[in-house]
Amino acid sequence: MTDDDNHPIHSTLTQSLTRNGKTVRIGIYQDGKGGWILEVVDEYWNSTVWDDPFSSDRDALDEALRTIEEDGIESLIGAPPDFTSTSPPTLPQAMTPLSEEEMDELDSFLMSDATSDETMLLDCLDGYLTAIAIGPVTLKPSEWLPRVWGPTTRDEPAFDTIEQAERITVLIMRQLNGIIGSLQHNPDAFEPVFNTYAYPDSPQDYLDGEMWAYGFMTGINLKRPSWKGFFDEPNSQEVLRPIYLLGADEVTTDEEALTQTPEQREKLSEQIPASVASIYRYWLPYRLAMAERTIATTYQREHPKIGRNDSCPCGSGKKFKKCCGSATVLH
């Protein structure tokens, strides 16, 4: 945990959950004192935070699942935002994207002498994290974070302090969470982090998503066999085309000719947000189904749920809600 409480370290158990057509984000993060905070965020960015910390992230997840199972997911859904208000809604802590100053801080570190020449820069990192966010499987940080620094362990950065290591890791995790939150809110409004370049004798700067696309393709290659379902789709090549042309390691001579000029690369870069939205929508049902399966094996009720209008199992003859189901009655 960093000294800045606004940047929590999240558990790998953080996840989205859908029930009855409604989706919430279960956020679990450290409180800096050895405990774990549970926060559930609905589709309107309303946040429900449990008052007391949990001893483990697993306990926090079990409590969220128990609440949804017993009280229904609707109990965690708040009111839609008031669009007549002039004030924008406040994003919950767990999903707050990086500010411009924080982006600059992360960018500066990635370009610093503390990192190797193989470390991803900000645009490449954003593409890499986007592939991780929208792909078919949920990866643990231990599976994807080392590749940020480079392909070998020799590329690991030379952090000055443990606090600096935690700070940079938190910024990267929040960038990933920001990508996830943006796509959940509106996939069609997603904005990749691209570079712009000025060329001699050119009156304008050109958008260039080459390194972003390289990062995305690197993210795919982490679990490439898992992407087979998408690759087998009839239109997958067309959807992936701008990312592939700009970011693939090996392309044909004819394909390489399509990315030679700044105008060509800018045109392809402008097509990438639509590709991301399409890939996100393709894998979303699969990711939700996998999450449901994981939850089903994680939490199983030991006894059948008792309806509040059923007879109380204690044998009193009263309805459950009037007997043991009442908070004022103890047996």
XYZ file of C-alpha atoms in Angstrom:
331
model
C 0.000 0.000 0.000
C 1.331 3.418 -0.852
C 1.222 6.432 1.424
C -1.491 7.849 -0.826
C -4.779 6.211 0.191
C -6.324 7.259 -3.107
C -4.350 4.538 -4.893
C -5.307 1.165 -3.370
C -3.720 -2.151 -4.276
C -6.437 -4.377 -5.676
C -6.941 -8.085 -5.173
C -6.822 -10.403 -8.171
C -10.321 -11.514 -7.054
C -11.733 -8.183 -8.244
C -14.278 -9.033 -10.940
C -17.545 -8.209 -12.678
C -20.701 -10.201 -11.991
C -23.994 -10.319 -13.908
C -27.324 -11.483 -12.516
C -30.794 -10.953 -14.036
C -29.341 -8.746 -16.736
C -27.652 -6.419 -14.227
C -23.896 -6.127 -13.786
C -21.852 -4.935 -10.822
C -18.124 -4.605 -10.311
C -16.845 -6.292 -7.138
C -13.789 -4.339 -6.025
C -11.511 -5.680 -3.279
C -8.453 -3.726 -2.183
C -6.095 -3.369 0.759
C -6.806 -0.882 3.545
C -3.120 -0.442 4.417
C -3.569 -2.094 7.814
C -3.654 -5.756 6.832
C -7.364 -5.814 6.006
C -9.373 -5.822 2.806
C -12.053 -3.324 1.785
C -15.091 -4.503 -0.185
C -16.702 -2.095 -2.647
C -19.447 -2.973 -5.145
C -20.038 -0.563 -8.024
C -23.157 -0.698 -10.194
C -23.612 0.281 -13.830
C -24.546 3.838 -12.821
C -21.266 4.266 -10.877
C -23.068 4.049 -7.523
C -20.743 2.608 -4.898
C -21.552 0.397 -1.895
C -18.692 0.007 0.594
C -18.801 -2.364 3.578
C -18.084 -0.576 6.861
C -15.636 -3.102 8.317
C -12.567 -4.560 6.565
C -12.207 -8.300 5.993
C -9.298 -10.446 7.118
C -8.694 -11.741 3.579
C -9.703 -10.893 0.046
C -11.416 -14.285 -0.218
C -13.618 -13.428 2.784
C -14.543 -10.151 1.110
C -15.499 -11.918 -2.131
C -17.542 -14.535 -0.249
C -19.464 -11.751 1.502
C -20.263 -10.051 -1.808
C -21.434 -13.341 -3.333
C -23.500 -14.150 -0.247
C -25.194 -10.752 -0.368
C -26.044 -11.150 -4.049
C -27.291 -14.707 -3.491
C -29.458 -13.904 -0.475
C -30.595 -10.325 -1.092
C -30.428 -10.223 -4.869
C -28.187 -8.136 -7.075
C -30.879 -5.436 -7.066
C -29.978 -4.656 -3.450
C -26.672 -3.287 -4.735
C -28.123 -1.261 -7.623
C -28.620 2.442 -6.971
C -30.491 5.164 -8.818
C -29.504 6.180 -12.357
C -27.552 9.430 -12.642
C -29.430 12.705 -12.864
C -28.579 13.945 -16.338
C -30.251 17.271 -15.611
C -27.425 18.073 -13.211
C -24.524 20.175 -14.467
C -22.065 18.219 -12.304
C -20.584 15.031 -13.824
C -20.925 11.825 -11.789
C -17.997 10.976 -9.545
C -16.268 7.747 -10.523
C -15.793 5.298 -7.663
C -12.348 5.017 -6.198
C -11.619 1.567 -7.588
C -12.359 2.589 -11.173
C -10.950 6.130 -11.236
C -8.726 6.488 -14.308
C -5.326 8.121 -14.064
C -5.223 11.890 -14.111
C -3.017 13.692 -16.634
C -0.431 14.264 -13.907
C -0.426 10.569 -12.995
C -0.146 9.577 -16.658
C 2.864 11.873 -16.941
C 4.347 10.329 -13.783
C 3.977 6.804 -15.164
C 5.256 7.888 -18.577
C 8.331 9.478 -17.026
C 9.193 6.361 -15.065
C 8.790 4.069 -18.069
C 11.218 6.270 -20.012
C 13.671 6.691 -17.137
C 17.077 5.100 -16.658
C 15.506 2.808 -14.043
C 13.967 0.723 -16.846
C 15.524 -1.275 -19.665
C 15.359 -0.529 -23.369
C 12.790 -3.344 -23.632
C 10.291 -1.776 -21.210
C 6.953 -0.784 -22.704
C 6.349 2.932 -23.041
C 2.963 4.425 -22.229
C 1.263 3.911 -25.603
C 2.558 0.337 -25.886
C 1.488 -0.370 -22.292
C -2.017 0.949 -22.988
C -2.408 -1.395 -25.959
C -1.062 -4.313 -23.928
C -3.450 -3.648 -21.041
C -6.379 -3.267 -23.444
C -5.775 -6.753 -24.869
C -5.648 -8.113 -21.317
C -8.848 -6.280 -20.392
C -10.956 -7.464 -23.347
C -9.512 -10.918 -24.012
C -11.129 -14.289 -23.275
C -9.383 -15.042 -19.984
C -8.779 -13.130 -16.774
C -5.061 -13.047 -16.057
C -3.382 -12.574 -12.709
C -0.902 -9.684 -12.462
C 1.879 -12.244 -12.005
C 1.056 -13.535 -15.496
C 1.205 -10.207 -17.349
C 3.070 -7.629 -15.255
C 6.623 -8.982 -15.823
C 6.220 -8.571 -19.601
C 5.684 -4.829 -19.102
C 9.354 -4.528 -18.160
C 10.666 -6.733 -20.944
C 10.901 -10.319 -22.206
C 13.484 -11.466 -19.625
C 14.029 -11.118 -15.885
C 17.087 -8.972 -16.637
C 14.706 -6.253 -17.792
C 13.124 -5.749 -14.367
C 13.365 -2.091 -13.306
C 15.745 -0.811 -10.657
C 13.320 0.779 -8.226
C 14.829 3.188 -5.706
C 12.553 2.060 -2.875
C 9.781 -0.417 -2.123
C 7.414 2.549 -1.981
C 8.332 3.531 -5.519
C 7.759 -0.031 -6.748
C 4.326 -0.089 -5.105
C 3.466 3.328 -6.498
C 4.309 2.409 -10.104
C 2.512 -0.926 -9.797
C -0.592 0.849 -8.493
C -0.520 3.303 -11.401
C -0.347 0.431 -13.889
C -3.186 -1.420 -12.152
C -5.324 1.715 -12.141
C -4.653 2.214 -15.837
C -5.950 -1.322 -16.424
C -8.992 -0.651 -14.237
C -9.605 2.606 -16.087
C -9.636 0.753 -19.414
C -12.076 -1.818 -18.021
C -14.330 0.893 -16.587
C -14.316 2.872 -19.823
C -15.297 -0.155 -21.891
C -18.014 -1.199 -19.470
C -19.445 2.307 -19.536
C -19.382 2.818 -23.322
C -17.225 0.659 -25.613
C -17.862 2.989 -28.553
C -16.296 5.927 -26.698
C -13.029 4.154 -25.908
C -9.938 6.295 -26.500
C -6.573 4.502 -26.877
C -3.362 6.240 -25.844
C -1.663 7.042 -29.159
C 1.416 9.071 -29.973
C 1.456 11.920 -32.452
C 4.471 12.691 -34.610
C 5.623 15.742 -36.523
C 7.470 15.173 -39.781
C 9.779 17.546 -41.676
C 8.026 19.586 -44.353
C 4.628 18.525 -43.030
C 2.131 21.160 -41.877
C 0.429 18.791 -39.426
C 1.094 16.186 -36.749
C 0.045 12.618 -37.469
C -1.606 10.115 -35.146
C 0.407 6.904 -34.934
C -0.882 3.805 -33.145
C 1.984 1.521 -34.142
C 3.388 0.982 -30.642
C -0.112 0.750 -29.145
C -0.913 -1.979 -31.671
C 2.362 -3.759 -30.900
C 1.400 -3.783 -27.226
C -2.034 -5.179 -28.065
C -0.547 -7.973 -30.177
C 1.873 -8.738 -27.327
C -1.135 -9.059 -25.018
C -2.812 -11.473 -27.421
C 0.338 -13.586 -27.599
C 0.321 -14.099 -23.829
C -2.622 -16.493 -24.256
C -2.888 -16.818 -28.028
C -4.532 -20.315 -28.009
C -7.386 -18.843 -25.932
C -8.131 -16.374 -28.760
C -8.825 -19.163 -31.268
C -12.593 -18.688 -31.099
C -12.236 -15.104 -32.266
C -9.667 -15.964 -34.953
C -12.090 -18.573 -36.361
C -14.842 -15.979 -36.836
C -15.429 -15.052 -40.508
C -14.929 -11.302 -39.942
C -12.135 -11.495 -37.354
C -9.390 -10.656 -39.847
C -11.205 -7.517 -40.907
C -11.826 -6.468 -37.293
C -8.225 -7.069 -36.255
C -6.743 -5.726 -39.494
C -5.638 -2.211 -38.374
C -4.099 -3.574 -35.153
C -2.413 -6.445 -36.976
C -0.986 -4.298 -39.770
C 0.502 -1.800 -37.332
C 1.573 -4.144 -34.557
C 2.362 -7.651 -35.813
C 5.974 -8.830 -35.690
C 5.808 -10.471 -39.093
C 3.810 -9.165 -42.063
C 4.052 -9.766 -45.790
C 5.713 -7.325 -48.146
C 2.297 -6.271 -49.460
C 1.015 -5.706 -45.921
C 4.095 -3.720 -44.973
C 3.454 -1.425 -47.938
C 0.160 -0.398 -46.298
C 1.937 1.228 -43.319
C 4.784 3.119 -44.951
C 3.485 6.692 -44.826
C 2.259 8.802 -41.877
C -1.093 9.149 -43.633
C -1.478 5.375 -43.904
C -0.606 4.794 -40.251
C -2.948 7.553 -39.104
C -5.827 6.116 -41.131
C -5.284 2.664 -39.632
C -4.916 4.152 -36.133
C -8.283 5.876 -36.460
C -9.903 2.480 -37.105
C -8.544 0.907 -33.915
C -11.206 2.149 -31.427
C -13.964 0.475 -33.469
C -11.916 -2.740 -33.548
C -11.486 -2.652 -29.774
C -15.240 -2.181 -29.250
C -16.002 -5.098 -31.576
C -13.499 -7.444 -29.900
C -14.746 -6.383 -26.453
C -18.334 -7.253 -27.405
C -17.277 -10.572 -28.927
C -15.570 -11.830 -25.772
C -17.906 -10.235 -23.189
C -20.502 -13.081 -23.060
C -17.694 -15.628 -22.748
C -15.995 -13.702 -19.933
C -19.289 -13.334 -18.075
C -20.016 -17.052 -18.478
C -16.566 -17.933 -17.156
C -17.079 -15.607 -14.190
C -20.437 -17.237 -13.466
C -18.823 -20.680 -13.571
C -16.037 -19.563 -11.261
C -18.527 -18.102 -8.802
C -20.678 -21.230 -8.902
C -17.711 -23.332 -7.816
C -16.516 -20.716 -5.334
C -19.721 -20.236 -3.367
C -22.280 -22.957 -2.802
C -25.023 -22.727 -0.211
C -24.680 -25.517 2.361
C -28.439 -25.620 2.996
C -31.451 -24.716 0.849
C -32.474 -21.077 1.185
C -35.525 -20.574 3.389
C -38.195 -18.237 2.029
C -39.384 -15.557 4.438
C -42.970 -16.846 4.087
C -41.984 -20.481 4.653
C -42.552 -22.220 7.967
C -39.648 -21.659 10.328
C -37.438 -24.770 10.581
C -37.137 -24.334 14.344
C -40.589 -25.933 14.714
C -42.380 -22.943 16.253
C -45.157 -23.083 13.661
C -44.586 -19.441 12.761
C -43.478 -18.074 9.422
C -39.731 -17.720 9.090
C -39.918 -13.915 8.749
C -41.842 -13.735 12.047
C -39.499 -16.096 13.853
C -35.817 -16.837 13.193
C -35.886 -14.621 10.129
C -36.518 -11.597 12.309
C -33.478 -9.677 13.511
C -35.107 -9.298 16.938
C -35.638 -13.031 17.519
C -32.821 -15.364 18.538
C -32.991 -19.162 18.831
